mmCIF file of C-alpha atoms in Angstrom:
data_model
loop_
_atom_site.group_PDB
_atom_site.id
_atom_site.type_symbol
_atom_site.label_atom_id
_atom_site.label_comp_id
_atom_site.label_asym_id
_atom_site.label_seq_id
_atom_site.Cartn_x
_atom_site.Cartn_y
_atom_site.Cartn_z
ATOM 1 C CA UNK B 1 -43.861 -202.916 32.030
ATOM 2 C CA UNK B 2 -41.053 -203.316 34.508
ATOM 3 C CA UNK B 3 -38.449 -203.457 31.713
ATOM 4 C CA UNK B 4 -38.468 -200.364 29.477
ATOM 5 C CA UNK B 5 -37.275 -202.097 26.314
ATOM 6 C CA UNK B 6 -36.931 -205.605 24.962
ATOM 7 C CA UNK B 7 -39.238 -207.402 27.435
ATOM 8 C CA UNK B 8 -38.228 -210.963 28.098
ATOM 9 C CA UNK B 9 -40.458 -213.866 29.149
ATOM 10 C CA UNK B 10 -39.812 -213.278 32.838
ATOM 11 C CA UNK B 11 -40.692 -209.568 32.763
ATOM 12 C CA UNK B 12 -44.024 -208.682 34.305
ATOM 13 C CA UNK B 13 -46.924 -206.618 33.028
ATOM 14 C CA UNK B 14 -48.140 -203.678 35.089
ATOM 15 C CA UNK B 15 -51.884 -204.292 34.986
ATOM 16 C CA UNK B 16 -54.280 -201.423 35.711
ATOM 17 C CA UNK B 17 -57.971 -202.243 35.668
ATOM 18 C CA UNK B 18 -59.792 -199.354 33.992
ATOM 19 C CA UNK B 19 -63.111 -200.721 35.215
ATOM 20 C CA UNK B 20 -63.631 -201.615 38.873
ATOM 21 C CA UNK B 21 -66.462 -200.744 41.246
ATOM 22 C CA UNK B 22 -66.686 -199.777 44.912
ATOM 23 C CA UNK B 23 -68.851 -197.980 47.421
ATOM 24 C CA UNK B 24 -69.567 -197.702 51.109
ATOM 25 C CA UNK B 25 -71.822 -199.901 53.172
ATOM 26 C CA UNK B 26 -75.118 -198.027 53.372
ATOM 27 C CA UNK B 27 -74.903 -196.687 56.923
ATOM 28 C CA UNK B 28 -71.268 -195.719 56.465
ATOM 29 C CA UNK B 29 -72.378 -192.930 54.147
ATOM 30 C CA UNK B 30 -74.050 -191.081 57.037
ATOM 31 C CA UNK B 31 -70.942 -189.215 58.290
ATOM 32 C CA UNK B 32 -70.403 -187.871 54.774
ATOM 33 C CA UNK B 33 -73.848 -186.284 54.590
ATOM 34 C CA UNK B 34 -74.496 -182.734 55.731
ATOM 35 C CA UNK B 35 -75.993 -182.751 59.222
ATOM 36 C CA UNK B 36 -79.281 -181.341 57.946
ATOM 37 C CA UNK B 37 -79.865 -184.592 56.057
ATOM 38 C CA UNK B 38 -79.151 -186.992 58.924
ATOM 39 C CA UNK B 39 -82.711 -187.291 60.181
ATOM 40 C CA UNK B 40 -84.093 -187.945 56.709
ATOM 41 C CA UNK B 41 -81.301 -190.428 56.046
ATOM 42 C CA UNK B 42 -82.033 -192.350 59.250
ATOM 43 C CA UNK B 43 -85.703 -192.630 58.329
ATOM 44 C CA UNK B 44 -84.922 -193.670 54.761
ATOM 45 C CA UNK B 45 -82.255 -196.214 55.730
ATOM 46 C CA UNK B 46 -84.527 -197.814 58.346
ATOM 47 C CA UNK B 47 -86.980 -198.948 55.678
ATOM 48 C CA UNK B 48 -84.724 -199.380 52.644
ATOM 49 C CA UNK B 49 -84.496 -202.902 51.213
ATOM 50 C CA UNK B 50 -81.410 -203.456 49.077
ATOM 51 C CA UNK B 51 -82.400 -205.064 45.740
ATOM 52 C CA UNK B 52 -78.932 -206.465 45.045
ATOM 53 C CA UNK B 53 -78.027 -209.863 46.445
ATOM 54 C CA UNK B 54 -74.304 -209.282 45.930
ATOM 55 C CA UNK B 55 -74.458 -206.228 48.200
ATOM 56 C CA UNK B 56 -75.900 -208.156 51.127
ATOM 57 C CA UNK B 57 -73.992 -211.399 50.582
ATOM 58 C CA UNK B 58 -70.793 -212.340 52.416
ATOM 59 C CA UNK B 59 -68.717 -210.943 49.549
ATOM 60 C CA UNK B 60 -70.185 -207.415 49.803
ATOM 61 C CA UNK B 61 -67.215 -206.059 51.851
ATOM 62 C CA UNK B 62 -65.099 -206.241 48.696
ATOM 63 C CA UNK B 63 -66.692 -202.893 47.905
ATOM 64 C CA UNK B 64 -65.312 -201.066 50.932
ATOM 65 C CA UNK B 65 -62.698 -203.237 52.687
ATOM 66 C CA UNK B 66 -59.530 -201.554 51.436
ATOM 67 C CA UNK B 67 -57.071 -204.170 52.661
ATOM 68 C CA UNK B 68 -59.038 -207.115 51.321
ATOM 69 C CA UNK B 69 -59.487 -205.367 48.006
ATOM 70 C CA UNK B 70 -55.773 -204.661 47.565
ATOM 71 C CA UNK B 71 -54.908 -208.246 48.468
ATOM 72 C CA UNK B 72 -57.432 -209.807 46.094
ATOM 73 C CA UNK B 73 -56.517 -207.561 43.192
ATOM 74 C CA UNK B 74 -52.794 -208.157 43.670
ATOM 75 C CA UNK B 75 -53.368 -211.919 43.881
ATOM 76 C CA UNK B 76 -55.213 -211.558 40.564
ATOM 77 C CA UNK B 77 -52.259 -209.704 39.020
ATOM 78 C CA UNK B 78 -53.761 -206.188 39.169
ATOM 79 C CA UNK B 79 -51.848 -203.348 40.841
ATOM 80 C CA UNK B 80 -54.162 -200.338 40.344
ATOM 81 C CA UNK B 81 -57.767 -199.586 39.479
ATOM 82 C CA UNK B 82 -60.165 -196.965 38.175
ATOM 83 C CA UNK B 83 -63.038 -196.964 40.658
ATOM 84 C CA UNK B 84 -66.610 -196.546 39.441
ATOM 85 C CA UNK B 85 -69.566 -196.660 41.876
ATOM 86 C CA UNK B 86 -71.286 -199.865 42.901
ATOM 87 C CA UNK B 87 -73.215 -199.698 46.174
ATOM 88 C CA UNK B 88 -76.458 -197.782 46.695
ATOM 89 C CA UNK B 89 -75.855 -194.141 47.692
ATOM 90 C CA UNK B 90 -78.145 -192.369 50.162
ATOM 91 C CA UNK B 91 -81.669 -191.638 48.953
ATOM 92 C CA UNK B 92 -81.353 -193.695 45.773
ATOM 93 C CA UNK B 93 -83.760 -196.555 44.942
ATOM 94 C CA UNK B 94 -80.948 -198.584 43.398
ATOM 95 C CA UNK B 95 -77.315 -198.317 42.366
ATOM 96 C CA UNK B 96 -76.704 -194.918 40.795
ATOM 97 C CA UNK B 97 -75.652 -196.397 37.435
ATOM 98 C CA UNK B 98 -79.136 -197.823 36.927
ATOM 99 C CA UNK B 99 -81.259 -195.348 38.881
ATOM 100 C CA UNK B 100 -83.636 -193.168 36.857
ATOM 101 C CA UNK B 101 -82.948 -189.442 36.703
ATOM 102 C CA UNK B 102 -84.370 -187.728 39.793
ATOM 103 C CA UNK B 103 -87.496 -185.623 39.702
ATOM 104 C CA UNK B 104 -87.341 -182.017 40.877
ATOM 105 C CA UNK B 105 -88.640 -183.173 44.254
ATOM 106 C CA UNK B 106 -85.952 -185.858 44.561
ATOM 107 C CA UNK B 107 -83.035 -183.833 43.284
ATOM 108 C CA UNK B 108 -81.763 -182.241 46.508
ATOM 109 C CA UNK B 109 -81.558 -185.519 48.419
ATOM 110 C CA UNK B 110 -80.170 -187.513 45.486
ATOM 111 C CA UNK B 111 -77.494 -184.862 44.958
ATOM 112 C CA UNK B 112 -76.631 -184.999 48.670
ATOM 113 C CA UNK B 113 -76.303 -188.773 48.350
ATOM 114 C CA UNK B 114 -73.880 -188.557 45.424
ATOM 115 C CA UNK B 115 -71.794 -185.909 47.134
ATOM 116 C CA UNK B 116 -71.579 -188.198 50.189
ATOM 117 C CA UNK B 117 -70.330 -190.983 47.934
ATOM 118 C CA UNK B 118 -67.698 -188.715 46.390
ATOM 119 C CA UNK B 119 -66.399 -187.715 49.821
ATOM 120 C CA UNK B 120 -66.304 -191.326 50.969
ATOM 121 C CA UNK B 121 -64.508 -192.246 47.738
ATOM 122 C CA UNK B 122 -61.836 -189.599 48.249
ATOM 123 C CA UNK B 123 -61.050 -191.129 51.659
ATOM 124 C CA UNK B 124 -61.141 -194.651 50.205
ATOM 125 C CA UNK B 125 -58.654 -193.752 47.482
ATOM 126 C CA UNK B 126 -56.394 -192.056 50.023
ATOM 127 C CA UNK B 127 -56.041 -195.405 51.814
ATOM 128 C CA UNK B 128 -54.031 -196.695 48.831
ATOM 129 C CA UNK B 129 -52.029 -193.745 47.463
ATOM 130 C CA UNK B 130 -51.345 -194.031 43.749
ATOM 131 C CA UNK B 131 -53.326 -197.257 43.426
ATOM 132 C CA UNK B 132 -56.869 -195.939 42.897
ATOM 133 C CA UNK B 133 -58.329 -193.379 40.508
ATOM 134 C CA UNK B 134 -61.759 -192.582 41.900
ATOM 135 C CA UNK B 135 -64.533 -191.502 39.520
ATOM 136 C CA UNK B 136 -66.721 -188.750 40.989
ATOM 137 C CA UNK B 137 -70.459 -188.737 40.420
ATOM 138 C CA UNK B 138 -72.607 -185.821 39.271
ATOM 139 C CA UNK B 139 -76.182 -185.160 38.218
ATOM 140 C CA UNK B 140 -77.172 -183.202 35.130
ATOM 141 C CA UNK B 141 -80.207 -181.421 36.612
ATOM 142 C CA UNK B 142 -78.089 -178.505 37.859
ATOM 143 C CA UNK B 143 -75.088 -177.830 35.635
ATOM 144 C CA UNK B 144 -73.611 -175.186 37.934
ATOM 145 C CA UNK B 145 -73.678 -177.639 40.855
ATOM 146 C CA UNK B 146 -72.035 -180.274 38.650
ATOM 147 C CA UNK B 147 -69.262 -177.820 37.728
ATOM 148 C CA UNK B 148 -68.613 -177.086 41.396
ATOM 149 C CA UNK B 149 -68.418 -180.809 42.135
ATOM 150 C CA UNK B 150 -65.905 -181.336 39.314
ATOM 151 C CA UNK B 151 -63.689 -178.674 40.885
ATOM 152 C CA UNK B 152 -64.084 -180.286 44.317
ATOM 153 C CA UNK B 153 -63.182 -183.715 42.937
ATOM 154 C CA UNK B 154 -60.080 -182.385 41.218
ATOM 155 C CA UNK B 155 -58.943 -180.606 44.375
ATOM 156 C CA UNK B 156 -59.479 -183.722 46.502
ATOM 157 C CA UNK B 157 -57.556 -186.217 44.409
ATOM 158 C CA UNK B 158 -60.286 -188.087 42.525
ATOM 159 C CA UNK B 159 -58.114 -188.626 39.472
ATOM 160 C CA UNK B 160 -60.603 -190.898 37.691
ATOM 161 C CA UNK B 161 -62.573 -187.906 36.460
ATOM 162 C CA UNK B 162 -66.357 -187.799 36.464
ATOM 163 C CA UNK B 163 -69.106 -190.269 35.644
ATOM 164 C CA UNK B 164 -71.384 -188.767 33.017
ATOM 165 C CA UNK B 165 -74.967 -189.884 33.678
ATOM 166 C CA UNK B 166 -77.122 -190.995 30.819
ATOM 167 C CA UNK B 167 -79.933 -188.832 29.479
ATOM 168 C CA UNK B 168 -82.320 -191.506 28.187
ATOM 169 C CA UNK B 169 -85.609 -190.616 26.487
ATOM 170 C CA UNK B 170 -88.090 -189.433 29.084
ATOM 171 C CA UNK B 171 -85.434 -188.551 31.672
ATOM 172 C CA UNK B 172 -86.497 -184.899 31.846
ATOM 173 C CA UNK B 173 -82.959 -183.547 31.376
ATOM 174 C CA UNK B 174 -81.686 -182.101 28.081
ATOM 175 C CA UNK B 175 -80.059 -184.461 25.611
ATOM 176 C CA UNK B 176 -76.277 -184.682 25.856
ATOM 177 C CA UNK B 177 -75.785 -182.733 22.624
ATOM 178 C CA UNK B 178 -77.379 -179.668 24.239
ATOM 179 C CA UNK B 179 -75.233 -176.554 24.648
ATOM 180 C CA UNK B 180 -76.633 -176.250 28.176
ATOM 181 C CA UNK B 181 -73.822 -178.590 29.255
ATOM 182 C CA UNK B 182 -71.043 -176.378 27.882
ATOM 183 C CA UNK B 183 -69.954 -175.191 31.360
ATOM 184 C CA UNK B 184 -69.462 -178.842 32.331
ATOM 185 C CA UNK B 185 -67.370 -179.628 29.251
ATOM 186 C CA UNK B 186 -65.425 -176.400 29.776
ATOM 187 C CA UNK B 187 -64.388 -177.192 33.344
ATOM 188 C CA UNK B 188 -63.398 -180.763 32.405
ATOM 189 C CA UNK B 189 -61.286 -179.374 29.565
ATOM 190 C CA UNK B 190 -59.768 -176.708 31.808
ATOM 191 C CA UNK B 191 -58.835 -179.128 34.599
ATOM 192 C CA UNK B 192 -57.950 -182.101 32.345
ATOM 193 C CA UNK B 193 -60.700 -184.210 33.934
ATOM 194 C CA UNK B 194 -61.754 -187.331 31.974
ATOM 195 C CA UNK B 195 -65.468 -187.678 31.263
ATOM 196 C CA UNK B 196 -66.454 -191.340 31.682
ATOM 197 C CA UNK B 197 -69.679 -192.827 30.358
ATOM 198 C CA UNK B 198 -70.298 -196.313 31.731
ATOM 199 C CA UNK B 199 -72.434 -198.992 30.146
ATOM 200 C CA UNK B 200 -75.882 -199.516 31.638
ATOM 201 C CA UNK B 201 -76.375 -195.912 32.700
ATOM 202 C CA UNK B 202 -78.410 -194.540 29.787
ATOM 203 C CA UNK B 203 -81.253 -196.968 29.151
ATOM 204 C CA UNK B 204 -84.881 -195.896 29.629
ATOM 205 C CA UNK B 205 -87.002 -197.903 32.087
ATOM 206 C CA UNK B 206 -88.472 -200.978 30.427
ATOM 207 C CA UNK B 207 -90.169 -202.818 33.262
ATOM 208 C CA UNK B 208 -89.421 -206.235 34.701
ATOM 209 C CA UNK B 209 -91.140 -208.708 32.384
ATOM 210 C CA UNK B 210 -88.928 -211.423 30.873
ATOM 211 C CA UNK B 211 -89.112 -209.736 27.467
ATOM 212 C CA UNK B 212 -88.201 -206.378 28.988
ATOM 213 C CA UNK B 213 -85.116 -207.843 30.629
ATOM 214 C CA UNK B 214 -84.046 -209.438 27.347
ATOM 215 C CA UNK B 215 -84.632 -206.176 25.472
ATOM 216 C CA UNK B 216 -82.569 -204.348 28.081
ATOM 217 C CA UNK B 217 -79.626 -206.670 27.444
ATOM 218 C CA UNK B 218 -79.919 -206.155 23.681
ATOM 219 C CA UNK B 219 -80.256 -202.369 23.871
ATOM 220 C CA UNK B 220 -78.298 -201.241 26.914
ATOM 221 C CA UNK B 221 -74.933 -200.888 25.212
ATOM 222 C CA UNK B 222 -76.508 -199.022 22.269
ATOM 223 C CA UNK B 223 -78.035 -196.472 24.618
ATOM 224 C CA UNK B 224 -74.614 -196.036 26.219
ATOM 225 C CA UNK B 225 -72.963 -195.557 22.811
ATOM 226 C CA UNK B 226 -75.276 -192.584 22.154
ATOM 227 C CA UNK B 227 -73.093 -190.286 24.259
ATOM 228 C CA UNK B 228 -70.407 -190.530 21.557
ATOM 229 C CA UNK B 229 -72.465 -189.210 18.669
ATOM 230 C CA UNK B 230 -74.358 -186.734 20.852
ATOM 231 C CA UNK B 231 -71.130 -185.011 21.906
ATOM 232 C CA UNK B 232 -69.621 -185.233 18.419
ATOM 233 C CA UNK B 233 -72.590 -183.801 16.537
ATOM 234 C CA UNK B 234 -73.265 -181.359 19.364
ATOM 235 C CA UNK B 235 -69.849 -179.802 18.790
ATOM 236 C CA UNK B 236 -68.577 -180.337 22.351
ATOM 237 C CA UNK B 237 -65.095 -181.250 21.099
ATOM 238 C CA UNK B 238 -65.003 -178.305 18.695
ATOM 239 C CA UNK B 239 -65.676 -175.819 21.494
ATOM 240 C CA UNK B 240 -63.543 -177.680 24.068
ATOM 241 C CA UNK B 241 -60.671 -179.314 22.155
ATOM 242 C CA UNK B 242 -59.035 -180.781 25.270
ATOM 243 C CA UNK B 243 -62.169 -182.631 26.377
ATOM 244 C CA UNK B 244 -61.604 -186.385 26.810
ATOM 245 C CA UNK B 245 -64.409 -188.954 26.646
ATOM 246 C CA UNK B 246 -63.991 -192.533 27.909
ATOM 247 C CA UNK B 247 -66.638 -195.133 27.021
ATOM 248 C CA UNK B 248 -66.426 -197.935 29.583
ATOM 249 C CA UNK B 249 -67.865 -201.458 29.798
ATOM 250 C CA UNK B 250 -69.889 -201.268 26.623
ATOM 251 C CA UNK B 251 -67.633 -203.383 24.446
ATOM 252 C CA UNK B 252 -65.183 -202.191 21.828
ATOM 253 C CA UNK B 253 -65.842 -204.245 18.701
ATOM 254 C CA UNK B 254 -68.619 -201.868 17.647
ATOM 255 C CA UNK B 255 -66.361 -198.825 17.406
ATOM 256 C CA UNK B 256 -64.922 -199.131 13.862
ATOM 257 C CA UNK B 257 -68.325 -199.689 12.218
ATOM 258 C CA UNK B 258 -69.999 -196.914 14.209
ATOM 259 C CA UNK B 259 -67.230 -194.457 13.378
ATOM 260 C CA UNK B 260 -67.648 -195.353 9.708
ATOM 261 C CA UNK B 261 -71.391 -194.730 10.021
ATOM 262 C CA UNK B 262 -70.905 -191.388 11.789
ATOM 263 C CA UNK B 263 -68.355 -190.333 9.193
ATOM 264 C CA UNK B 264 -70.824 -191.215 6.433
ATOM 265 C CA UNK B 265 -73.624 -189.152 7.962
ATOM 266 C CA UNK B 266 -71.277 -186.269 8.674
ATOM 267 C CA UNK B 267 -70.094 -186.144 5.079
ATOM 268 C CA UNK B 268 -73.569 -186.632 3.683
ATOM 269 C CA UNK B 269 -75.202 -183.926 5.784
ATOM 270 C CA UNK B 270 -72.430 -181.375 5.384
ATOM 271 C CA UNK B 271 -72.542 -181.911 1.636
ATOM 272 C CA UNK B 272 -76.339 -181.672 1.545
ATOM 273 C CA UNK B 273 -76.235 -178.363 3.387
ATOM 274 C CA UNK B 274 -74.533 -176.775 0.374
ATOM 275 C CA UNK B 275 -77.461 -177.717 -1.877
ATOM 276 C CA UNK B 276 -80.327 -175.611 -0.588
ATOM 277 C CA UNK B 277 -82.783 -176.991 -3.139
ATOM 278 C CA UNK B 278 -82.708 -180.496 -1.630
ATOM 279 C CA UNK B 279 -85.062 -181.709 1.061
ATOM 280 C CA UNK B 280 -82.096 -183.075 3.019
ATOM 281 C CA UNK B 281 -80.287 -179.730 3.151
ATOM 282 C CA UNK B 282 -81.980 -178.644 6.355
ATOM 283 C CA UNK B 283 -80.581 -181.619 8.264
ATOM 284 C CA UNK B 284 -77.010 -180.503 7.683
ATOM 285 C CA UNK B 285 -77.484 -176.770 8.100
ATOM 286 C CA UNK B 286 -74.834 -175.377 10.443
ATOM 287 C CA UNK B 287 -73.369 -178.808 11.159
ATOM 288 C CA UNK B 288 -69.917 -178.165 9.682
ATOM 289 C CA UNK B 289 -69.422 -174.979 11.687
ATOM 290 C CA UNK B 290 -70.746 -176.525 14.904
ATOM 291 C CA UNK B 291 -68.704 -179.736 14.684
ATOM 292 C CA UNK B 292 -65.422 -178.698 13.154
ATOM 293 C CA UNK B 293 -63.488 -181.905 12.457
ATOM 294 C CA UNK B 294 -65.244 -185.135 11.557
ATOM 295 C CA UNK B 295 -66.070 -188.109 13.793
ATOM 296 C CA UNK B 296 -62.955 -190.137 12.956
ATOM 297 C CA UNK B 297 -60.732 -187.192 13.862
ATOM 298 C CA UNK B 298 -62.646 -186.610 17.109
ATOM 299 C CA UNK B 299 -62.143 -190.247 18.069
ATOM 300 C CA UNK B 300 -58.441 -189.996 17.264
ATOM 301 C CA UNK B 301 -57.907 -186.827 19.294
ATOM 302 C CA UNK B 302 -60.403 -187.010 22.165
ATOM 303 C CA UNK B 303 -61.795 -190.468 22.882
ATOM 304 C CA UNK B 304 -60.845 -193.707 24.639
ATOM 305 C CA UNK B 305 -62.517 -197.003 25.445
ATOM 306 C CA UNK B 306 -62.588 -198.783 28.778
ATOM 307 C CA UNK B 307 -62.840 -202.110 26.977
ATOM 308 C CA UNK B 308 -63.068 -204.129 30.190
ATOM 309 C CA UNK B 309 -62.603 -207.866 29.741
ATOM 310 C CA UNK B 310 -61.874 -207.858 26.018
ATOM 311 C CA UNK B 311 -63.192 -210.845 24.105
ATOM 312 C CA UNK B 312 -60.955 -212.597 21.579
ATOM 313 C CA UNK B 313 -62.998 -211.298 18.626
ATOM 314 C CA UNK B 314 -62.367 -207.677 19.663
ATOM 315 C CA UNK B 315 -58.580 -207.885 19.794
ATOM 316 C CA UNK B 316 -57.994 -208.139 16.008
ATOM 317 C CA UNK B 317 -59.781 -204.775 15.680
ATOM 318 C CA UNK B 318 -57.289 -203.007 17.926
ATOM 319 C CA UNK B 319 -55.553 -201.141 15.084
ATOM 320 C CA UNK B 320 -58.870 -199.856 13.720
ATOM 321 C CA UNK B 321 -59.989 -198.830 17.216
ATOM 322 C CA UNK B 322 -56.570 -197.377 17.991
ATOM 323 C CA UNK B 323 -54.131 -199.380 20.059
ATOM 324 C CA UNK B 324 -53.441 -196.296 22.173
ATOM 325 C CA UNK B 325 -57.185 -195.967 22.932
ATOM 326 C CA UNK B 326 -57.850 -199.336 24.543
ATOM 327 C CA UNK B 327 -57.861 -199.832 28.322
ATOM 328 C CA UNK B 328 -58.512 -203.285 29.746
ATOM 329 C CA UNK B 329 -60.627 -203.730 32.899
ATOM 330 C CA UNK B 330 -61.515 -206.595 35.211
ATOM 331 C CA UNK B 331 -64.925 -205.270 36.399
ATOM 332 C CA UNK B 332 -64.038 -206.340 39.964
ATOM 333 C CA UNK B 333 -65.983 -207.222 42.133
ATOM 334 C CA UNK B 334 -68.880 -208.032 39.774
ATOM 335 C CA UNK B 335 -69.833 -211.600 38.897
ATOM 336 C CA UNK B 336 -69.215 -210.836 35.229
ATOM 337 C CA UNK B 337 -65.703 -209.667 36.077
ATOM 338 C CA UNK B 338 -62.586 -211.742 35.551
ATOM 339 C CA UNK B 339 -61.679 -212.190 39.251
ATOM 340 C CA UNK B 340 -60.188 -214.575 40.336
ATOM 341 C CA UNK B 341 -59.209 -215.607 36.796
ATOM 342 C CA UNK B 342 -57.744 -212.406 35.443
ATOM 343 C CA UNK B 343 -54.584 -214.099 34.212
ATOM 344 C CA UNK B 344 -56.702 -216.564 32.244
ATOM 345 C CA UNK B 345 -58.823 -213.691 30.933
ATOM 346 C CA UNK B 346 -55.715 -211.905 29.706
ATOM 347 C CA UNK B 347 -54.435 -215.077 28.090
ATOM 348 C CA UNK B 348 -57.647 -215.777 26.190
ATOM 349 C CA UNK B 349 -57.583 -212.239 24.765
ATOM 350 C CA UNK B 350 -53.911 -211.388 24.318
ATOM 351 C CA UNK B 351 -51.906 -214.612 23.841
ATOM 352 C CA UNK B 352 -49.609 -214.310 20.847
ATOM 353 C CA UNK B 353 -49.614 -210.502 20.678
ATOM 354 C CA UNK B 354 -46.425 -208.410 20.819
ATOM 355 C CA UNK B 355 -45.682 -207.691 24.501
ATOM 356 C CA UNK B 356 -45.439 -203.950 23.849
ATOM 357 C CA UNK B 357 -49.035 -203.950 22.592
ATOM 358 C CA UNK B 358 -50.260 -205.991 25.543
ATOM 359 C CA UNK B 359 -48.480 -203.651 27.962
ATOM 360 C CA UNK B 360 -50.244 -200.642 26.443
ATOM 361 C CA UNK B 361 -53.725 -202.170 26.626
ATOM 362 C CA UNK B 362 -53.447 -203.677 30.109
ATOM 363 C CA UNK B 363 -51.840 -200.692 31.817
ATOM 364 C CA UNK B 364 -49.896 -198.095 29.858
ATOM 365 C CA UNK B 365 -52.904 -196.425 28.248
ATOM 366 C CA UNK B 366 -54.813 -196.228 31.524
ATOM 367 C CA UNK B 367 -51.771 -194.742 33.245
ATOM 368 C CA UNK B 368 -51.672 -191.991 30.641
ATOM 369 C CA UNK B 369 -55.412 -191.211 30.711
ATOM 370 C CA UNK B 370 -55.840 -191.305 34.492
ATOM 371 C CA UNK B 371 -52.441 -190.076 35.622
ATOM 372 C CA UNK B 372 -51.096 -193.185 37.351
ATOM 373 C CA UNK B 373 -47.382 -193.204 38.188
ATOM 374 C CA UNK B 374 -46.028 -196.234 36.337
ATOM 375 C CA UNK B 375 -42.745 -196.030 38.245
ATOM 376 C CA UNK B 376 -44.612 -196.578 41.499
ATOM 377 C CA UNK B 377 -46.825 -199.316 40.074
ATOM 378 C CA UNK B 378 -43.977 -201.163 38.375
ATOM 379 C CA UNK B 379 -42.526 -201.778 41.835
ATOM 380 C CA UNK B 380 -45.707 -203.536 42.917
ATOM 381 C CA UNK B 381 -46.037 -205.366 39.607
ATOM 382 C CA UNK B 382 -42.506 -206.737 39.967
ATOM 383 C CA UNK B 383 -43.932 -208.994 42.682
ATOM 384 C CA UNK B 384 -47.508 -209.657 41.581
ATOM 385 C CA UNK B 385 -47.900 -208.870 37.877
ATOM 386 C CA UNK B 386 -48.385 -211.654 35.334
ATOM 387 C CA UNK B 387 -45.290 -212.503 33.325
ATOM 388 C CA UNK B 388 -44.899 -212.036 29.592
ATOM 389 C CA UNK B 389 -44.470 -215.786 29.168
ATOM 390 C CA UNK B 390 -47.611 -216.517 31.166
ATOM 391 C CA UNK B 391 -49.873 -214.272 29.090
ATOM 392 C CA UNK B 392 -48.276 -215.450 25.832
ATOM 393 C CA UNK B 393 -49.508 -219.002 26.496
ATOM 394 C CA UNK B 394 -52.888 -219.605 24.771
ATOM 395 C CA UNK B 395 -55.693 -220.718 27.076
ATOM 396 C CA UNK B 396 -56.914 -224.146 26.047
ATOM 397 C CA UNK B 397 -59.852 -224.419 28.441
ATOM 398 C CA UNK B 398 -61.555 -221.696 30.503
ATOM 399 C CA UNK B 399 -61.849 -222.299 34.256
ATOM 400 C CA UNK B 400 -64.876 -224.469 34.924
ATOM 401 C CA UNK B 401 -66.380 -222.064 37.450
ATOM 402 C CA UNK B 402 -65.554 -218.813 35.625
ATOM 403 C CA UNK B 403 -68.583 -216.493 35.346
ATOM 404 C CA UNK B 404 -67.173 -213.716 33.161
ATOM 405 C CA UNK B 405 -68.408 -213.279 29.569
ATOM 406 C CA UNK B 406 -64.711 -213.048 28.712
ATOM 407 C CA UNK B 407 -64.813 -216.856 28.697
ATOM 408 C CA UNK B 408 -68.188 -217.239 26.953
ATOM 409 C CA UNK B 409 -68.105 -219.583 23.933
ATOM 410 C CA UNK B 410 -69.258 -218.530 20.484
ATOM 411 C CA UNK B 411 -68.401 -214.853 20.903
ATOM 412 C CA UNK B 412 -66.447 -214.532 17.692
ATOM 413 C CA UNK B 413 -69.325 -212.978 15.751
ATOM 414 C CA UNK B 414 -70.373 -210.337 18.267
ATOM 415 C CA UNK B 415 -69.098 -206.880 17.477
ATOM 416 C CA UNK B 416 -71.096 -204.661 19.849
#
């Protein structure tokens, strides 16, 4: 917040969106590819048909037009953003968040496409110093290559960390609990690089029938949650105590119950391992030594949630989740994002809360996790941030044309 203590009604919140998306227009990736891939890229791009209407519609330039993006976010009360991918990178069939893991034959070109995106993103972030924390992309097929890319991203100012791909059943890559990924966790720990796991990136292919699409919506967040218990039970945080995991755009209301469940299984299996005569003993063998501390302690010390547009039913759980863990996001420029009604989205979630708590969730926590300079951002927020009085006013009616689930009715019973 612009005032360090005792915020008054006219003080303004410094809002950092921990969940935004961007990417280059398809042909603009070409200069960022190695020259040896240009001919293949030209042939691929000439026949590629983009499956996403929002990436060919008039609003698509929001993804790459730096000036427009800054203006729209500021008008919406947001002064900085964590930038996840959105557009289709070279040689991918779809956006990288939803693309299946590459085959061995596809790997080289897909990896070249992600590296081109990372290099474009570094330039994009440099156009707005201190305002963007770009999230670099990696693939899990070659851990050594991923480690090198983490080092490159750190050296080139991508302060958003890395995007951890999903490893859904049938992907062909080891599960995330596998020790094969230890070099990746080690370099992220060494360089203080956040590991982000975004919703929608870990589901197996289900097809395109109406039932399959409905099942995807029911299951997609669960598949994204799996990264949490894979890394916990795999002992990643025991071996790399400085590793930080951020779970983004997969809700937050599920966290307390899931942590209780993980704590139950941890205690049950560790206890069973001491009773060799039981059939369950084998399931807990070696678990205590591999994991170290329990799931609740791992969450407390190592994990955060990019809660995106928090729904009203999630906010009362903030103390059980950890107030210092929660980072709000607008999901700009997606249709389900809060733009251009971010102020209303903040009101529907946070009206009536202590301003210090609101300030932490809408900006302070993200500044700490991603290294934003709040002094710099407070200067911008002094002109464009929403006021304490504005957000304290309960929202009586959502905007009629709002498309974000933040305004969806009947959400009070959903906890996932």
